[in-house]
CSV table of C-alpha atoms and ligand atoms in Angstrom, one decimal:
chain,number,residue,atom,x,y,z
A,4,UNK,CA,97.6,-53.5,-10.3
A,5,UNK,CA,96.2,-51.1,-7.9
A,6,UNK,CA,97.6,-47.7,-6.4
A,7,UNK,CA,96.0,-45.3,-3.4
A,8,UNK,CA,93.6,-43.2,-4.6
A,9,UNK,CA,94.7,-39.5,-4.7
A,10,UNK,CA,91.7,-38.7,-2.8
A,11,UNK,CA,92.3,-41.0,-0.1
A,12,UNK,CA,93.6,-38.9,3.0
A,13,UNK,CA,94.8,-40.6,6.1
A,14,UNK,CA,93.7,-39.1,9.3
A,15,UNK,CA,95.5,-40.0,12.4
A,16,UNK,CA,92.6,-38.9,14.9
A,17,UNK,CA,93.5,-41.2,17.7
A,18,UNK,CA,97.5,-40.4,18.2
A,19,UNK,CA,98.1,-43.1,20.8
A,20,UNK,CA,96.3,-45.8,18.7
A,21,UNK,CA,97.7,-48.3,16.5
A,22,UNK,CA,95.0,-47.4,13.7
A,23,UNK,CA,94.9,-44.8,11.4
A,24,UNK,CA,91.4,-43.5,9.8
A,25,UNK,CA,91.1,-43.4,6.0
A,26,UNK,CA,88.6,-40.8,4.2
A,27,UNK,CA,88.1,-40.8,0.3
A,28,UNK,CA,86.8,-37.4,-0.5
A,29,UNK,CA,85.1,-38.7,-3.6
A,30,UNK,CA,83.3,-41.0,-1.8
A,31,UNK,CA,82.8,-39.6,1.8
A,32,UNK,CA,84.0,-43.2,2.9
A,33,UNK,CA,85.9,-43.5,6.3
A,34,UNK,CA,87.4,-46.8,7.0
A,35,UNK,CA,89.7,-47.2,10.0
A,36,UNK,CA,92.6,-49.6,9.4
A,37,UNK,CA,95.8,-50.4,11.1
A,38,UNK,CA,99.1,-48.4,10.6
A,39,UNK,CA,100.6,-51.9,9.6
A,40,UNK,CA,98.3,-52.3,6.6
A,41,UNK,CA,98.8,-48.3,5.9
A,42,UNK,CA,101.8,-49.1,5.4
A,43,UNK,CA,101.7,-51.9,3.1
A,44,UNK,CA,98.9,-50.0,1.0
A,45,UNK,CA,101.9,-47.1,1.2
A,46,UNK,CA,104.1,-49.4,-0.4
A,47,UNK,CA,101.9,-51.1,-2.9
A,48,UNK,CA,102.5,-54.3,-1.0
A,49,UNK,CA,98.7,-54.9,-2.3
A,50,UNK,CA,99.0,-59.2,-2.6
A,51,UNK,CA,99.9,-59.4,1.2
A,52,UNK,CA,96.8,-58.0,2.1
A,53,UNK,CA,93.6,-60.1,2.9
A,54,UNK,CA,91.6,-60.6,0.1
A,55,UNK,CA,88.5,-59.5,1.4
A,56,UNK,CA,90.2,-56.4,2.7
A,57,UNK,CA,91.4,-55.5,-0.4
A,58,UNK,CA,87.9,-55.8,-2.1
A,59,UNK,CA,86.5,-53.5,0.3
A,60,UNK,CA,89.3,-50.8,-0.1
A,61,UNK,CA,88.4,-51.2,-3.8
A,62,UNK,CA,84.6,-50.8,-2.9
A,63,UNK,CA,85.3,-47.8,-1.2
A,64,UNK,CA,87.6,-46.1,-3.6
A,65,UNK,CA,90.5,-45.9,-1.4
A,66,UNK,CA,92.4,-48.1,-3.6
A,67,UNK,CA,91.8,-48.1,-7.2
A,68,UNK,CA,92.9,-49.7,-10.7
A,69,UNK,CA,96.4,-48.3,-11.6
A,70,UNK,CA,94.8,-47.2,-15.3
A,71,UNK,CA,92.3,-45.4,-13.7
A,72,UNK,CA,91.5,-41.6,-14.1
A,73,UNK,CA,90.4,-40.5,-11.1
A,74,UNK,CA,89.5,-36.9,-12.3
A,75,UNK,CA,87.6,-38.5,-14.8
A,76,UNK,CA,85.5,-40.4,-12.5
A,77,UNK,CA,85.0,-37.6,-10.2
A,78,UNK,CA,83.7,-35.5,-13.2
A,79,UNK,CA,81.3,-38.4,-14.3
A,80,UNK,CA,79.9,-39.0,-10.9
A,81,UNK,CA,79.6,-35.1,-10.2
A,82,UNK,CA,77.8,-34.7,-14.1
A,83,UNK,CA,75.2,-37.3,-13.0
A,84,UNK,CA,74.2,-35.0,-9.7
A,85,UNK,CA,74.3,-32.2,-11.6
A,86,UNK,CA,72.4,-32.7,-14.4
A,87,UNK,CA,70.1,-35.3,-12.1
A,88,UNK,CA,67.4,-35.6,-14.8
A,89,UNK,CA,64.0,-35.5,-13.3
A,90,UNK,CA,64.5,-32.8,-10.6
A,91,UNK,CA,63.9,-29.2,-10.4
A,92,UNK,CA,64.5,-26.9,-7.2
A,93,UNK,CA,63.1,-23.8,-6.9
A,94,UNK,CA,64.0,-21.4,-4.3
A,95,UNK,CA,61.0,-18.6,-3.9
A,96,UNK,CA,62.3,-15.4,-2.8
A,97,UNK,CA,58.9,-14.1,-1.9
A,98,UNK,CA,59.8,-10.7,-0.6
A,99,UNK,CA,63.1,-8.9,0.2
A,100,UNK,CA,61.4,-7.4,3.3
A,101,UNK,CA,61.9,-8.8,6.4
A,102,UNK,CA,60.8,-8.1,10.3
A,103,UNK,CA,64.1,-8.7,11.6
A,104,UNK,CA,67.4,-7.1,11.6
A,105,UNK,CA,70.3,-9.7,11.8
A,106,UNK,CA,73.7,-8.3,12.4
A,107,UNK,CA,74.9,-10.2,9.7
A,108,UNK,CA,72.2,-10.4,7.0
A,109,UNK,CA,73.7,-10.6,3.6
A,110,UNK,CA,70.3,-9.4,2.5
A,111,UNK,CA,70.6,-5.9,4.8
A,112,UNK,CA,70.9,-3.7,2.0
A,113,UNK,CA,67.5,-5.0,0.7
A,114,UNK,CA,65.1,-5.0,3.1
A,115,UNK,CA,63.8,-1.5,1.7
A,116,UNK,CA,62.5,-3.3,-1.2
A,117,UNK,CA,59.2,-4.0,-0.4
A,118,UNK,CA,58.2,-5.7,-3.8
A,119,UNK,CA,56.2,-8.8,-2.9
A,120,UNK,CA,55.5,-11.6,-5.3
A,121,UNK,CA,52.0,-11.3,-6.3
A,122,UNK,CA,49.3,-13.1,-8.7
A,123,UNK,CA,51.9,-12.1,-11.6
A,124,UNK,CA,54.4,-13.9,-10.5
A,125,UNK,CA,52.4,-16.6,-9.6
A,126,UNK,CA,51.0,-16.9,-13.2
A,127,UNK,CA,54.7,-16.6,-14.7
A,128,UNK,CA,56.4,-19.4,-12.2
A,129,UNK,CA,53.3,-21.6,-12.9
A,130,UNK,CA,53.9,-20.9,-16.7
A,131,UNK,CA,57.7,-21.3,-16.4
A,132,UNK,CA,57.8,-24.6,-14.4
A,133,UNK,CA,55.1,-26.3,-16.2
A,134,UNK,CA,57.0,-25.7,-19.2
A,135,UNK,CA,60.1,-27.0,-17.8
A,136,UNK,CA,58.6,-29.7,-16.3
A,137,UNK,CA,57.3,-30.9,-19.2
A,138,UNK,CA,59.9,-30.1,-21.7
A,139,UNK,CA,62.7,-31.9,-18.9
A,140,UNK,CA,60.3,-35.0,-17.6
A,141,UNK,CA,60.8,-33.6,-14.0
A,142,UNK,CA,59.7,-35.8,-11.5
A,143,UNK,CA,60.7,-34.1,-8.3
A,144,UNK,CA,59.9,-31.1,-7.7
A,145,UNK,CA,61.8,-29.5,-4.7
A,146,UNK,CA,60.3,-26.3,-3.7
A,147,UNK,CA,61.5,-24.0,-0.9
A,148,UNK,CA,60.2,-20.1,0.2
A,149,UNK,CA,62.6,-17.8,1.2
A,150,UNK,CA,63.2,-14.3,2.0
A,151,UNK,CA,63.7,-11.3,3.4
A,152,UNK,CA,61.0,-13.3,5.7
A,153,UNK,CA,58.8,-15.4,3.5
A,154,UNK,CA,55.7,-15.4,5.8
A,155,UNK,CA,55.6,-11.5,5.6
A,156,UNK,CA,54.0,-12.4,2.2
A,157,UNK,CA,51.6,-15.6,3.4
A,158,UNK,CA,49.0,-15.4,0.6
A,159,UNK,CA,51.6,-15.9,-2.3
A,160,UNK,CA,52.8,-19.0,-0.6
A,161,UNK,CA,49.2,-20.4,0.0
A,162,UNK,CA,48.4,-19.6,-3.4
A,163,UNK,CA,51.5,-20.9,-5.0
A,164,UNK,CA,51.4,-23.9,-3.1
A,165,UNK,CA,47.8,-24.6,-4.7
A,166,UNK,CA,49.5,-24.1,-8.3
A,167,UNK,CA,52.3,-26.5,-7.5
A,168,UNK,CA,49.8,-29.0,-6.2
A,169,UNK,CA,47.6,-29.1,-8.8
A,170,UNK,CA,50.9,-29.0,-11.4
A,171,UNK,CA,52.4,-32.3,-9.3
A,172,UNK,CA,49.2,-34.0,-9.5
A,173,UNK,CA,48.5,-33.5,-13.3
A,174,UNK,CA,51.8,-34.5,-14.4
A,175,UNK,CA,52.6,-37.1,-11.8
A,176,UNK,CA,55.2,-35.6,-10.1
A,177,UNK,CA,56.2,-35.7,-6.0
A,178,UNK,CA,56.6,-32.7,-4.8
A,179,UNK,CA,58.6,-31.3,-1.9
A,180,UNK,CA,57.8,-28.3,0.1
A,181,UNK,CA,60.0,-26.5,2.5
A,182,UNK,CA,60.5,-23.0,4.1
A,183,UNK,CA,63.5,-21.1,5.8
A,184,UNK,CA,61.9,-18.5,7.9
A,185,UNK,CA,63.3,-16.5,11.1
A,186,UNK,CA,60.6,-18.3,13.2
A,187,UNK,CA,59.0,-15.2,14.5
A,188,UNK,CA,55.8,-15.5,12.6
A,189,UNK,CA,55.0,-19.0,13.5
A,190,UNK,CA,51.9,-18.5,15.4
A,191,UNK,CA,49.1,-21.4,15.5
A,192,UNK,CA,47.0,-20.1,12.3
A,193,UNK,CA,49.9,-19.3,10.1
A,194,UNK,CA,51.3,-22.7,11.0
A,195,UNK,CA,47.9,-24.8,10.3
A,196,UNK,CA,47.8,-22.9,6.9
A,197,UNK,CA,51.3,-24.0,6.1
A,198,UNK,CA,50.4,-27.6,6.8
A,199,UNK,CA,47.6,-27.3,4.8
A,200,UNK,CA,49.7,-26.5,1.9
A,201,UNK,CA,52.2,-29.3,2.3
A,202,UNK,CA,54.8,-27.6,3.9
A,203,UNK,CA,57.3,-30.6,5.5
A,204,UNK,CA,60.1,-28.9,6.8
A,205,UNK,CA,60.7,-25.6,8.3
A,206,UNK,CA,64.4,-24.1,8.6
A,207,UNK,CA,65.0,-21.6,11.3
A,208,UNK,CA,67.9,-19.9,13.2
A,209,UNK,CA,68.9,-19.6,16.7
A,210,UNK,CA,72.1,-18.1,17.5
A,211,UNK,CA,72.6,-19.0,21.4
A,212,UNK,CA,70.9,-18.3,24.7
A,213,UNK,CA,68.5,-15.2,24.9
A,214,UNK,CA,71.4,-12.6,25.5
A,215,UNK,CA,73.6,-13.5,22.5
A,216,UNK,CA,70.4,-14.4,19.9
A,217,UNK,CA,68.8,-11.3,21.3
A,218,UNK,CA,71.8,-9.3,20.1
A,219,UNK,CA,72.2,-10.8,16.9
A,220,UNK,CA,68.9,-11.8,15.4
A,221,UNK,CA,66.3,-8.4,17.1
A,222,UNK,CA,63.1,-7.5,15.6
A,223,UNK,CA,63.4,-4.3,13.3
A,224,UNK,CA,62.5,-2.3,16.2
A,225,UNK,CA,65.5,-3.8,18.3
A,226,UNK,CA,63.1,-6.0,20.7
A,227,UNK,CA,64.1,-9.5,21.2
A,228,UNK,CA,62.7,-12.6,19.4
A,229,UNK,CA,64.3,-15.4,21.3
A,230,UNK,CA,61.2,-16.1,23.4
A,231,UNK,CA,58.9,-16.0,20.8
A,232,UNK,CA,61.0,-18.1,18.4
A,233,UNK,CA,61.2,-20.7,21.1
A,234,UNK,CA,57.8,-20.9,21.9
A,235,UNK,CA,56.8,-21.4,18.2
A,236,UNK,CA,59.7,-24.0,17.4
A,237,UNK,CA,57.9,-25.9,20.6
A,238,UNK,CA,54.3,-25.3,18.9
A,239,UNK,CA,55.8,-26.5,15.7
A,240,UNK,CA,57.7,-29.4,17.0
A,241,UNK,CA,55.7,-32.5,16.2
A,242,UNK,CA,54.0,-30.9,12.6
A,243,UNK,CA,57.5,-30.5,10.9
A,244,UNK,CA,60.7,-31.6,10.4
A,245,UNK,CA,62.8,-29.0,12.0
A,246,UNK,CA,66.2,-28.1,10.8
A,247,UNK,CA,67.9,-25.5,13.3
A,248,UNK,CA,71.2,-23.6,11.8
A,249,UNK,CA,73.4,-22.2,14.9
A,250,UNK,CA,74.9,-19.2,12.9
A,251,UNK,CA,78.6,-19.0,14.2
A,252,UNK,CA,81.1,-16.1,14.4
A,253,UNK,CA,83.5,-14.9,17.3
A,254,UNK,CA,80.5,-13.3,18.8
A,255,UNK,CA,78.5,-16.5,19.8
A,256,UNK,CA,80.4,-19.7,19.2
A,257,UNK,CA,81.3,-19.7,22.9
A,258,UNK,CA,78.0,-19.3,24.5
A,259,UNK,CA,76.2,-21.7,21.5
A,260,UNK,CA,76.8,-24.7,24.2
A,261,UNK,CA,74.4,-23.1,26.0
A,262,UNK,CA,71.4,-23.1,23.6
A,263,UNK,CA,72.0,-27.0,23.3
A,264,UNK,CA,71.4,-27.0,27.4
A,265,UNK,CA,68.2,-25.0,26.5
A,266,UNK,CA,66.8,-27.0,23.8
A,267,UNK,CA,67.4,-30.1,25.8
A,268,UNK,CA,65.6,-28.8,29.1
A,269,UNK,CA,62.5,-27.5,26.5
A,270,UNK,CA,62.5,-31.2,25.0
A,271,UNK,CA,63.2,-30.1,21.6
A,272,UNK,CA,66.2,-32.7,21.2
A,273,UNK,CA,64.7,-35.2,19.3
A,274,UNK,CA,62.1,-33.0,17.2
A,275,UNK,CA,65.1,-31.2,15.4
A,276,UNK,CA,68.3,-31.6,13.0
A,277,UNK,CA,71.3,-28.9,14.0
A,278,UNK,CA,73.4,-27.8,11.7
A,279,UNK,CA,76.8,-24.9,12.8
A,280,UNK,CA,77.4,-22.9,9.7
A,281,UNK,CA,79.8,-20.2,9.7
A,282,UNK,CA,79.1,-16.4,9.4
A,283,UNK,CA,81.6,-15.2,6.7
A,284,UNK,CA,82.1,-11.4,5.0
A,285,UNK,CA,79.5,-10.9,2.3
A,286,UNK,CA,79.1,-8.8,-0.9
A,287,UNK,CA,77.0,-6.2,1.3
A,288,UNK,CA,80.7,-5.6,3.6
A,289,UNK,CA,78.7,-6.2,6.7
A,290,UNK,CA,81.3,-4.8,9.4
A,291,UNK,CA,79.7,-7.3,11.9
A,292,UNK,CA,81.1,-10.3,9.8
A,293,UNK,CA,84.5,-9.0,8.8
A,294,UNK,CA,84.9,-7.8,13.1
A,295,UNK,CA,83.4,-11.3,13.6
A,296,UNK,CA,85.2,-13.8,11.4
A,297,UNK,CA,86.5,-17.0,12.8
A,298,UNK,CA,90.1,-17.8,11.7
A,299,UNK,CA,89.9,-21.4,10.3
A,300,UNK,CA,91.9,-22.8,13.4
A,301,UNK,CA,89.4,-21.2,15.6
A,302,UNK,CA,86.5,-22.1,13.9
A,303,UNK,CA,87.3,-25.8,13.7
A,304,UNK,CA,87.9,-25.6,17.5
A,305,UNK,CA,84.9,-24.5,18.2
A,306,UNK,CA,82.3,-26.1,15.3
A,307,UNK,CA,83.8,-29.5,16.4
A,308,UNK,CA,82.9,-28.9,19.9
A,309,UNK,CA,79.8,-28.0,19.3
A,310,UNK,CA,78.8,-31.1,17.1
A,311,UNK,CA,80.8,-33.3,19.4
A,312,UNK,CA,78.8,-31.9,22.5
A,313,UNK,CA,75.4,-32.1,20.1
A,314,UNK,CA,75.9,-35.7,18.8
A,315,UNK,CA,76.8,-36.6,23.1
A,316,UNK,CA,74.0,-35.0,23.6
A,317,UNK,CA,71.7,-37.1,21.5
A,318,UNK,CA,71.2,-34.2,18.8
A,319,UNK,CA,70.6,-35.3,15.0
A,320,UNK,CA,73.0,-33.2,12.8
A,321,UNK,CA,73.6,-32.2,9.3
A,322,UNK,CA,76.6,-34.5,7.8
A,323,UNK,CA,79.9,-33.0,9.2
A,324,UNK,CA,81.8,-34.3,6.1
A,325,UNK,CA,79.9,-31.6,3.6
A,326,UNK,CA,76.3,-31.2,2.5
A,327,UNK,CA,76.7,-31.6,-1.3
A,328,UNK,CA,76.0,-29.5,-4.1
A,329,UNK,CA,74.9,-26.0,-3.5
A,330,UNK,CA,72.2,-24.5,-5.8
A,331,UNK,CA,75.0,-22.7,-8.1
A,332,UNK,CA,76.7,-26.2,-9.0
A,333,UNK,CA,73.1,-27.5,-9.9
A,334,UNK,CA,71.9,-27.3,-13.2
A,335,UNK,CA,68.4,-27.8,-12.6
A,336,UNK,CA,68.1,-25.7,-9.3
A,337,UNK,CA,67.2,-21.8,-9.8
A,338,UNK,CA,66.9,-19.0,-7.2
A,339,UNK,CA,63.6,-16.6,-8.2
A,340,UNK,CA,63.9,-13.1,-6.7
A,341,UNK,CA,60.4,-11.3,-5.8
A,342,UNK,CA,60.2,-9.8,-9.9
A,343,UNK,CA,60.7,-12.9,-11.4
A,344,UNK,CA,64.5,-12.9,-12.2
A,345,UNK,CA,66.4,-16.2,-11.9
A,346,UNK,CA,69.7,-16.5,-10.1
A,347,UNK,CA,71.8,-19.6,-9.6
A,348,UNK,CA,73.2,-18.9,-5.8
A,349,UNK,CA,71.0,-17.9,-3.2
A,350,UNK,CA,73.7,-15.7,-1.7
A,351,UNK,CA,73.8,-14.2,-4.8
A,352,UNK,CA,69.9,-13.4,-5.2
A,353,UNK,CA,69.2,-9.8,-6.3
A,354,UNK,CA,72.9,-9.3,-7.5
A,355,UNK,CA,73.5,-9.0,-11.2
A,356,UNK,CA,77.2,-11.3,-11.3
A,357,UNK,CA,74.6,-14.3,-10.3
A,358,UNK,CA,71.5,-13.5,-12.4
A,359,UNK,CA,70.8,-16.2,-15.2
A,360,UNK,CA,67.6,-15.3,-16.4
A,361,UNK,CA,63.9,-14.2,-15.9
A,362,UNK,CA,61.2,-16.4,-16.0
A,363,UNK,CA,59.9,-14.8,-19.6
A,364,UNK,CA,63.0,-16.8,-20.9
A,365,UNK,CA,62.7,-20.4,-22.1
A,366,UNK,CA,64.0,-22.9,-19.9
A,367,UNK,CA,66.1,-24.0,-23.0
A,368,UNK,CA,68.0,-21.0,-22.9
A,369,UNK,CA,68.4,-20.7,-19.4
A,370,UNK,CA,69.8,-24.1,-19.1
A,371,UNK,CA,72.1,-23.6,-22.1
A,372,UNK,CA,73.3,-20.4,-20.4
A,373,UNK,CA,73.8,-21.9,-16.9
A,374,UNK,CA,75.9,-24.5,-18.7
A,375,UNK,CA,78.5,-21.7,-19.4
A,376,UNK,CA,78.6,-20.7,-16.3
A,377,UNK,CA,78.8,-24.0,-14.0
A,378,UNK,CA,82.7,-24.5,-12.6
A,379,UNK,CA,84.8,-26.9,-14.4
A,380,UNK,CA,84.7,-30.3,-13.0
A,381,UNK,CA,88.2,-30.7,-13.4
A,382,UNK,CA,90.7,-28.5,-11.9
A,383,UNK,CA,92.1,-25.7,-13.6
A,384,UNK,CA,94.8,-24.6,-11.0
A,385,UNK,CA,97.4,-26.4,-10.2
A,386,UNK,CA,97.2,-26.4,-6.4
A,387,UNK,CA,93.6,-28.2,-6.9
A,388,UNK,CA,95.3,-30.5,-9.4
A,389,UNK,CA,97.2,-32.4,-6.5
A,390,UNK,CA,95.0,-31.5,-3.9
A,391,UNK,CA,92.8,-34.4,-2.3
A,392,UNK,CA,89.9,-32.7,-1.2
A,393,UNK,CA,88.8,-31.3,-4.9
A,394,UNK,CA,85.8,-33.7,-5.0
A,395,UNK,CA,84.6,-32.0,-1.6
A,396,UNK,CA,85.5,-28.7,-2.8
A,397,UNK,CA,85.4,-28.0,-6.4
A,398,UNK,CA,87.0,-24.6,-5.9
A,399,UNK,CA,84.8,-23.8,-3.0
A,400,UNK,CA,81.9,-21.2,-3.1
A,401,UNK,CA,81.5,-18.6,-6.0
A,402,UNK,CA,80.1,-15.9,-3.6
A,403,UNK,CA,83.2,-16.3,-1.2
A,404,UNK,CA,85.6,-16.4,-4.3
A,405,UNK,CA,84.1,-13.0,-5.6
A,406,UNK,CA,84.2,-11.3,-2.0
A,407,UNK,CA,88.2,-12.7,-1.8
A,408,UNK,CA,88.7,-12.1,-5.3
A,409,UNK,CA,86.6,-10.2,-7.2
A,410,UNK,CA,85.7,-13.2,-9.2
A,411,UNK,CA,83.0,-15.8,-9.0
A,412,UNK,CA,85.4,-18.0,-11.1
A,413,UNK,CA,88.2,-18.0,-9.1
A,414,UNK,CA,89.0,-20.2,-6.1
A,415,UNK,CA,87.5,-20.2,-2.8
A,416,UNK,CA,90.6,-22.1,-1.5
A,417,UNK,CA,90.0,-23.4,2.2
A,418,UNK,CA,92.4,-25.8,2.7
A,419,UNK,CA,93.5,-24.6,5.9
A,420,UNK,CA,90.5,-25.1,7.2
A,421,UNK,CA,89.8,-28.6,5.7
A,422,UNK,CA,93.6,-29.7,6.9
A,423,UNK,CA,92.0,-29.1,10.2
A,424,UNK,CA,88.4,-29.9,10.2
A,425,UNK,CA,88.6,-33.1,8.4
A,426,UNK,CA,90.4,-35.1,10.9
A,427,UNK,CA,87.8,-33.6,13.8
A,428,UNK,CA,84.9,-34.2,11.5
A,429,UNK,CA,85.8,-37.8,11.3
A,430,UNK,CA,86.0,-38.4,14.7
A,431,UNK,CA,82.3,-37.0,15.0
A,432,UNK,CA,81.0,-38.8,12.3
A,433,UNK,CA,82.6,-42.2,14.0
A,434,UNK,CA,80.9,-41.5,17.2
A,435,UNK,CA,78.1,-41.1,15.3
A,436,UNK,CA,78.0,-44.2,13.7
A,437,UNK,CA,79.0,-45.7,17.4
A,438,UNK,CA,76.2,-44.3,19.1
A,439,UNK,CA,73.2,-44.7,16.2
A,440,UNK,CA,74.3,-48.6,16.3
A,441,UNK,CA,74.2,-48.6,20.0
A,442,UNK,CA,70.5,-47.3,19.9
A,443,UNK,CA,71.7,-43.5,21.3
A,444,UNK,CA,72.6,-40.9,18.2
A,445,UNK,CA,71.2,-39.9,15.3
A,446,UNK,CA,73.3,-38.7,12.1
B,509,SF4,S1,65.4,-13.3,9.4
B,509,SF4,FE1,66.9,-13.4,7.5
B,509,SF4,S2,66.5,-11.8,6.3
B,509,SF4,FE2,65.7,-11.5,8.0
B,509,SF4,S3,67.2,-10.3,8.8
B,509,SF4,FE3,67.3,-12.0,9.5
B,509,SF4,S4,69.0,-12.8,8.0
B,509,SF4,FE4,68.1,-11.2,7.3
B,510,SF4,S1,90.3,-24.6,-3.6
B,510,SF4,FE1,91.8,-25.1,-2.4
B,510,SF4,S2,90.9,-26.9,-1.1
B,510,SF4,FE2,90.1,-26.6,-2.9
B,510,SF4,S3,90.6,-28.1,-4.2
B,510,SF4,FE3,91.7,-26.2,-4.5
B,510,SF4,S4,93.7,-26.3,-3.6
B,510,SF4,FE4,92.0,-28.0,-2.4
B,511,SF4,S1,77.8,-20.4,-4.7
B,511,SF4,FE1,78.4,-20.4,-2.4
B,511,SF4,S2,76.5,-18.9,-1.4
B,511,SF4,FE2,76.4,-19.4,-3.9
B,511,SF4,S3,74.7,-21.1,-3.1
B,511,SF4,FE3,76.7,-22.0,-3.5
B,511,SF4,S4,77.9,-22.1,-1.4
B,511,SF4,FE4,75.8,-21.2,-1.4
C-alpha cells in the first residue's frame, strides 16, 4: 500500500481553479492535479486512480510506499550530496579590503584588515589542495575568488589560477573558476587577464536604479558606482556567465523593478541570470540591516513580484524553490581567509565560531572536525519532525541561527516565510516552464 509523502505540500495557488498544485520538498517536483484526484489521494483511495497517474505520483515521491522511512530517505539523499566524492569547493577570500562601503556589508568591521593572500598563501593552498585532491580522488575542483573586493588582489588571482590549472592538468581534474566582485574594477585590461585565467562566471550585485544603488553601494569615498558597474557589465556581457544579485530590503525593494527596465534597455536581459536575495541582520549588528529588514509577508510580496516581472520580461533567474546546499552543509567545501584559515561558512569567514582549521592541518583532520560540525540530517526539534519543509530547510542558516539565538546549532526557522513563499514560488516556476516551452523564457 501507499501513503502521501510527509513532504508533499498541497498549494492552492489558483483559488478559482479545480486544480491544486502538489510540491514535494524532497524532490522539488511540482505537479498540478485535479482537486478530485487530490481528495482520492488524501483518503487513500489509490486503487481508484489511473495506474499511469499513480506511477507518476510515486516517481515524483508525491506518494510513497507505506513502509518507507522518509526521514531516512532524505538523510541518505543529502549524505550523497554532502559527501559528493570527487568534489572540492574552495572559496578564496583574497583580501578583506574593499574599495566600496556598502550599507549592509557583513564584513564592514574587517575592511581595515588589509592583509592580502600572497606568495606564501599560494604555496600553502597549492600544497593543501594537492594533498586533498590526491587523498580524496577529486575529479572536480570548484574555485571561487571572493573578498572584500577580490580584484584588489589581482596578482594573487593570476598566480593562483595558473597553479590550479597545472594541478588540474596533472591530476586530470575538471577546473571551474568564478569570481564574486562589486564590478567596479572590471576594466578591459583586468577583464582580459581574468579571461586568460580561465574564469568563466562573474557574480555582481546591483541594488536598483542609480539613485538607490549609489546610496547602498558607494565607493569608500562616497562617490557613485552605478555607472561604472553598468558600463563594465555591458563590456563583459559576451565574455562571462553573469549572475546579478539584487540584494533586497525595505530600502530598495519597491524600486528594483526600475532596474529590470534599465537592464532591458541596455540589452543585458539575455546575458545575465538574476536573483533577489534578502539582506538580513548579521553578526556585525549592522544598523542598516536591522532598520530595513523585511518581515516574511512583505518579503514574499516584493520578492515574488520581482521574480514574476523578471520572468515575464524574459530574464533567466536562479531556482525560486531553493538553491541547494550552502558551503556549511557541504563537507567538501571550504572558505579560506587571507591568512590561510579555513571556515565552513562564507558569512562566517574571519569569525572564530566558523573556523574549522588552517592550511597547515591535514585535509583528513579537517574533514573529521567538519563531520562533527555538520547539522544532523534528521530533525531534533519536535517542530521540525512534523514539518513538510524539512528537506529544503534542514534547520535553516547557521549564521542566522547564531544572530537570532546565539548558537550555530540552533534552528533558523523560516516557516512563516515558507508558508507564504512556496505558493508564490510554485506559480513562478510553472510560469517559467510554460514560457520556456513557448520559447519565451529561461529558467
Ligand atoms: S562590495 Fe562586498 S565586500 Fe565591498 S563593501 Fe560591498 S558588500 Fe562589502
Ligand atoms: S526550522 Fe522551521 S521551517 Fe525548518 S524544518 Fe524546522 S520547523 Fe520547518
Ligand atoms: S550557514 Fe548561512 S551564511 Fe553560512 S554559508 Fe550557509 S546559508 Fe550562507
